[in-house]
XYZ file of C-alpha atoms in Angstrom:
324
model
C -22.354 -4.519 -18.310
C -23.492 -2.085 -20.570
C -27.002 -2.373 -20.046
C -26.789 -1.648 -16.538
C -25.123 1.556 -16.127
C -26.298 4.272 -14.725
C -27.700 7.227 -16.650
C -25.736 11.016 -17.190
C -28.933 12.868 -16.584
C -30.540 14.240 -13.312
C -33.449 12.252 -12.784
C -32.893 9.676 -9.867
C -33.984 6.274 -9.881
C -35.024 3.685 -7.573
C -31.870 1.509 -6.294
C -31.819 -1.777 -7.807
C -32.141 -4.601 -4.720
C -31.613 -7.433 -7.252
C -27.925 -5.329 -8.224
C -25.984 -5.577 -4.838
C -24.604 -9.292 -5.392
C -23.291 -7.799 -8.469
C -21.736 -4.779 -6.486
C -20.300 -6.939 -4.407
C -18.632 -9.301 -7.035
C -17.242 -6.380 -9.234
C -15.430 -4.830 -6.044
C -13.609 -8.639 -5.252
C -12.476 -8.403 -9.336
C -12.599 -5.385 -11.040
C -12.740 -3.363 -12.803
C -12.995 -0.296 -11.345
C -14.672 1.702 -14.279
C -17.525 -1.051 -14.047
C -17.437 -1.511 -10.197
C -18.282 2.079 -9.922
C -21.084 2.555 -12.170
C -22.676 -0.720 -10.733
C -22.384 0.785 -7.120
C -23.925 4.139 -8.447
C -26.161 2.725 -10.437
C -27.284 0.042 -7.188
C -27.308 3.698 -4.789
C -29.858 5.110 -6.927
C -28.393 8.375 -7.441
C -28.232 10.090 -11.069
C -24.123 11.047 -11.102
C -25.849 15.185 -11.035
C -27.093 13.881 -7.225
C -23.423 12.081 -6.771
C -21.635 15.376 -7.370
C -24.287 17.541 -5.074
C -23.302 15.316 -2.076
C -19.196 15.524 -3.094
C -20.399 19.502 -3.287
C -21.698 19.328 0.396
C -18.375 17.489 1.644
C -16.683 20.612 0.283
C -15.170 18.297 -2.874
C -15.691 20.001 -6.480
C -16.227 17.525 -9.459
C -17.307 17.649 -12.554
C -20.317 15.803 -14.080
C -17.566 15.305 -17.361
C -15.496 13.874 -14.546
C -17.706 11.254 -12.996
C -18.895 9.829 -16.241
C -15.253 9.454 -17.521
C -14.478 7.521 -14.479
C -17.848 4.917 -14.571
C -16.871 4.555 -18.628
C -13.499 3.893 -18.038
C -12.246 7.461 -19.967
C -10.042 7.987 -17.214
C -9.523 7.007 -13.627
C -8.642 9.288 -10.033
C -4.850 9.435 -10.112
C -4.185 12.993 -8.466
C -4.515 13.112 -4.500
C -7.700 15.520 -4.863
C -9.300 12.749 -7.052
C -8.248 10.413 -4.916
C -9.875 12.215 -1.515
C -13.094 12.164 -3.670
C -13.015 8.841 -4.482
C -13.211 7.878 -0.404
C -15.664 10.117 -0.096
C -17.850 8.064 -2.706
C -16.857 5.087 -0.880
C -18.198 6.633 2.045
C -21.676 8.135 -0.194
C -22.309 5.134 -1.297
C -21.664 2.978 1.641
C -19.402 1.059 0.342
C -16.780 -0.637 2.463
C -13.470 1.894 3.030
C -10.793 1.096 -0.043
C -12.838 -0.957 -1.748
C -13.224 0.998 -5.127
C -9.312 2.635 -4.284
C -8.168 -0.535 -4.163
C -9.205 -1.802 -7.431
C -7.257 0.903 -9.225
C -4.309 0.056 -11.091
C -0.384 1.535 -10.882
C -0.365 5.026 -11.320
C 1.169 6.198 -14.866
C 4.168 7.792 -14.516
C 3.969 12.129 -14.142
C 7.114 14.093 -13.943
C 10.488 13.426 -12.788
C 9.593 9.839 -12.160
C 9.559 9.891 -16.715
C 13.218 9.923 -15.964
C 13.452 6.604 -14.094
C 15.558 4.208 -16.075
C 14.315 1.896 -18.033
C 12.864 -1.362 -15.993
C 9.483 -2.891 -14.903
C 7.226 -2.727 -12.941
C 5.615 -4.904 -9.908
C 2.038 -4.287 -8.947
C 2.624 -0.766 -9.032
C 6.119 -1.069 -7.304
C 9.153 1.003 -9.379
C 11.395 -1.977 -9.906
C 14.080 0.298 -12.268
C 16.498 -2.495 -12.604
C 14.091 -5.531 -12.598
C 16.092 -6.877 -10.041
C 12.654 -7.257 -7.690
C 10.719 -8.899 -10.925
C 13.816 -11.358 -11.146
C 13.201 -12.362 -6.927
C 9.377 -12.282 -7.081
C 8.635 -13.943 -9.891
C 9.382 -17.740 -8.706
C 7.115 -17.160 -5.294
C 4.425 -15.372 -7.062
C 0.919 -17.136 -6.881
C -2.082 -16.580 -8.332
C -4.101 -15.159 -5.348
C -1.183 -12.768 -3.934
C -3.510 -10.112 -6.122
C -6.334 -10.930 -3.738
C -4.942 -9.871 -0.127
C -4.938 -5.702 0.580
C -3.291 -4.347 3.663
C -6.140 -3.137 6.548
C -3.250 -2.033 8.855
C 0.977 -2.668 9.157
C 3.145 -1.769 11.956
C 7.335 -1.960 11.418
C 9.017 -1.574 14.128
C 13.098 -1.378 13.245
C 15.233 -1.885 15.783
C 18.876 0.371 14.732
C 22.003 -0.871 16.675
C 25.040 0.607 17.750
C 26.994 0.771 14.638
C 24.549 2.401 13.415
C 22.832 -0.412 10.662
C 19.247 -1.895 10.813
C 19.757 -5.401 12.682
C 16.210 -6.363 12.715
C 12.397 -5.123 11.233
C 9.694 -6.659 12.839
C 6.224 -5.899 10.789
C 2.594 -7.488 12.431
C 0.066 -6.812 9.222
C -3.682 -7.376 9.223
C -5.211 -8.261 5.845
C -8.202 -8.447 3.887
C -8.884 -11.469 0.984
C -10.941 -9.589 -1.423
C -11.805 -13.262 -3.044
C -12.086 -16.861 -1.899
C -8.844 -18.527 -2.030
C -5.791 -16.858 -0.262
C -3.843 -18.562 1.738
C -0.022 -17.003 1.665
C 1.509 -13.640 1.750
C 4.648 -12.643 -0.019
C 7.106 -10.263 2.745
C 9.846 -8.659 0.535
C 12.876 -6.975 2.067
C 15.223 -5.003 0.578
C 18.924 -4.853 2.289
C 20.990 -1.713 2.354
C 23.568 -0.842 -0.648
C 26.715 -2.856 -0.071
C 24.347 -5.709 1.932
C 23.926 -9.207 0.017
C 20.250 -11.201 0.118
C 22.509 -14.334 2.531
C 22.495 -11.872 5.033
C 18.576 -11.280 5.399
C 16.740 -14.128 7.550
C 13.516 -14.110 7.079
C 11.069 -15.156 10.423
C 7.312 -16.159 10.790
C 6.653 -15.646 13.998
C 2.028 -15.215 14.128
C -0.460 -16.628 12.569
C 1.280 -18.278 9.684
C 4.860 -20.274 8.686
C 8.018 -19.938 6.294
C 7.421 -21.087 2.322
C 9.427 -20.816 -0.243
C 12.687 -17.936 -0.078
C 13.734 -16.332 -3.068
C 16.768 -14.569 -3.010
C 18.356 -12.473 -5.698
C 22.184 -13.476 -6.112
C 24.014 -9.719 -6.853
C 21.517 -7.369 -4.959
C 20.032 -7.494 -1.536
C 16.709 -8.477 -1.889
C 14.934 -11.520 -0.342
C 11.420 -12.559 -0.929
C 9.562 -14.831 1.614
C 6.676 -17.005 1.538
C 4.241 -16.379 4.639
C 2.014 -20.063 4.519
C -1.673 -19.318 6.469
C -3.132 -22.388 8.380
C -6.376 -22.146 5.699
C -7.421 -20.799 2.731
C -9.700 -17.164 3.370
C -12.501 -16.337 2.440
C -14.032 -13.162 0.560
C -14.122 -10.245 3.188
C -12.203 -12.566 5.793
C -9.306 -10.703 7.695
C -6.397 -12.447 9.036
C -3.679 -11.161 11.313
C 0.056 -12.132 10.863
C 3.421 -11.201 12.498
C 7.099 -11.653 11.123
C 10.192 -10.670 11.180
C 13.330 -9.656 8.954
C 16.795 -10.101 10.630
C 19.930 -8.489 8.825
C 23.188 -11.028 10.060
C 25.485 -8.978 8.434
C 24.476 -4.942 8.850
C 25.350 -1.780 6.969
C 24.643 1.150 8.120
C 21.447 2.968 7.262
C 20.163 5.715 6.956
C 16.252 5.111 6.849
C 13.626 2.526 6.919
C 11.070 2.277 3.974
C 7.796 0.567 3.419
C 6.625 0.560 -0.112
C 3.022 -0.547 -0.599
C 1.495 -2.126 -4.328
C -1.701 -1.118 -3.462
C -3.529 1.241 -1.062
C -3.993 0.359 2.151
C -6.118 1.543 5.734
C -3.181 2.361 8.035
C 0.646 2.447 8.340
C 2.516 3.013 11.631
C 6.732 3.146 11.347
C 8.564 3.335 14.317
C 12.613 3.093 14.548
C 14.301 2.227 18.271
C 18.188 3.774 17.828
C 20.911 2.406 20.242
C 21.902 4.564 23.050
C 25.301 4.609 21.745
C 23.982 5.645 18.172
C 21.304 8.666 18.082
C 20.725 10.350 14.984
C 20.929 14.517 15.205
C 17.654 14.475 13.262
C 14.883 12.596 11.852
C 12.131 12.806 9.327
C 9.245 11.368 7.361
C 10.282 9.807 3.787
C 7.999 9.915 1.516
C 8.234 8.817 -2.758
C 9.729 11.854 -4.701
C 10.660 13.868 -1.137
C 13.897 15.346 -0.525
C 16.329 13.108 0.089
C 17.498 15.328 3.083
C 17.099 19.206 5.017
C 14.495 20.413 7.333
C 10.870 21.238 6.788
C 7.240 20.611 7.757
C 8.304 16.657 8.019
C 10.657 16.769 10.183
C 9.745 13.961 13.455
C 10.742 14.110 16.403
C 12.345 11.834 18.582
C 10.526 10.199 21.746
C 12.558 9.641 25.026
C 15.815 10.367 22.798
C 15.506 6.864 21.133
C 12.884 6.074 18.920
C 10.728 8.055 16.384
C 7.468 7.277 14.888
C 5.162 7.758 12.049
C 1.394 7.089 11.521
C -0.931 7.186 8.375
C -4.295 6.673 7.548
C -5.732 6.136 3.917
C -1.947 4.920 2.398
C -1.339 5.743 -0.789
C 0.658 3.596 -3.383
C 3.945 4.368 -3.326
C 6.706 4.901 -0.269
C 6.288 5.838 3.141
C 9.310 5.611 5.726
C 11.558 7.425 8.440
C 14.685 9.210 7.183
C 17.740 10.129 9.508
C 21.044 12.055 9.561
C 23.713 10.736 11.602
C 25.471 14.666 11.344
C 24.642 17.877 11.150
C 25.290 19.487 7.265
């Protein structure tokens, strides 16, 4: 694609109505570094007029910046790069995630060097390779090609105080002909064992294959569509993950590969089992103590959370069954 990038200067040029099939087949595959210069390139603006509309949105980047990212230099990793990279989505009119969700996993920054030694899973920290060791015999070729538009978990939290059931409803997105499955993974609570998670299709699709791993309590399920999807094609499903033998918990976690639109969390406690407070979990957050996240809870018995524009990483609800 080099002959087809667009220029560092400040002169604009026309957009290029022969270059949007190509647009359109870089955001389905990737790269990113080459899906973004042929979307800037196909928008007409010179990256000096890209910058002067992230300038007007109140977003400061550099020209040094911009040209790193369409050359593949460097990519947005930081959550300031990462709110100007929606707002080129939106500049360009291009649809919302597309160019975010092209990026790879994050490299490591910080405490999370200190992570021991493992792999890694489409982005997901998989320290022990216990997850690699679950996924790997369900994994398909197209699982790569499916990106989350929305997810709801509901948990439902009994009265000894364990997670008994998680039901998630999920809408996604194929980014390329060919899907037709989604992989669900659950992982149990410390102490639990993989036998005592059931997995459940319950919308829009059926039970595949089941891996299970046979020390730690992880489960891996096979959600079958009725059809393979097309390229842009959404598709709604609805399942459900029942723990048979609970321990007790003390938060519910979702932990996405790639970025998605929206996450909403909620968690329904027993009457007999309230927690004395809850709040929002979030990758690298305290594990516990009040602050700005702190979530309240809604008729006494259940607590939610909602996000738009999900990051990679983890997103959950956190309790305390005492007070420190």
């Amino acid at each position: 694609m080099s002959g087809h990038g667009q220029s560092d200067g400040t002169a604009a040029s026309r957009p290029r109505e022969d270059s949007r099939g190509e647009v359109e087949a870089l955001l389905r595959s990737g790269p990113f570094h080459e899906a973004l210069r042929a979307a800037i390139a196909h928008s007409g603006l010179t990256l000096e007029a890209l910058r002067g509309e992230l300038a007007a949105r109140g977003i400061r980047l550099s020209l040094a910046t911009l040209s790193y990212w369409q050359h593949g230099r460097s990519r947005p990793e930081r959550t300031g790069s990462m709110l100007a990279l929606r707002a080129i989505e939106n500049i360009l009119r291009l649809p919302s995630h597309s160019l975010r969700a092209l990026l790879g996993p994050p490299r490591p920054r910080g405490r999370w060097l200190n992570h021991e030694p493992g792999r890694r899973i489409d982005g997901i920290d998989d320290p022990a390779g216990q997850l690699a060791e679950v996924i790997g015999p369900v994994l398909g070729p197209s699982d790569r090609d499916l990106r989350v538009f929305s997810q709801e978990d509901i948990a439902s939290v009994g009265p000894d105080r364990a997670i008994h059931l998680v039901r998630t409803r999920t809408v996604l997105r194929a980014l390329a002909d060919g899907p037709d499955r989604h992989l669900a993974v659950y992982r149990g609570e410390p102490g639990s064992d993989s036998g005592a998670l059931a997995p459940v299709a319950i919308e829009n699709c059926r039970l595949g294959r089941t891996s299970r791993h046979p020390a730690a309590p992880i489960v891996v399920a096979e959600l079958l569509f009725d059809r393979r999807l097309r390229a842009g094609e959404i598709h709604l499903l609805e399942y459900e993950f029942r723990v048979e033998r609970p321990v007790r918990s003390v938060d519910h976690r979702r932990t996405f590969r790639y970025p998605a639109g929206s996450y909403v969390a909620s968690v329904r406690f027993s009457e007999s089992a309230v927690p004395v407070r809850c709040r929002r979990l979030r990758q690298g957050a305290p594990a516990s103590g009040r602050g700005t996240d702190e979530l309240t809870l809604v008729g006494g018995r259940s607590v939610h959370l909602a996000v738009r524009d999900v990051p990679r990483g983890v997103l959950g609800i956190a309790w305390d069954w005492d007070w420190d």
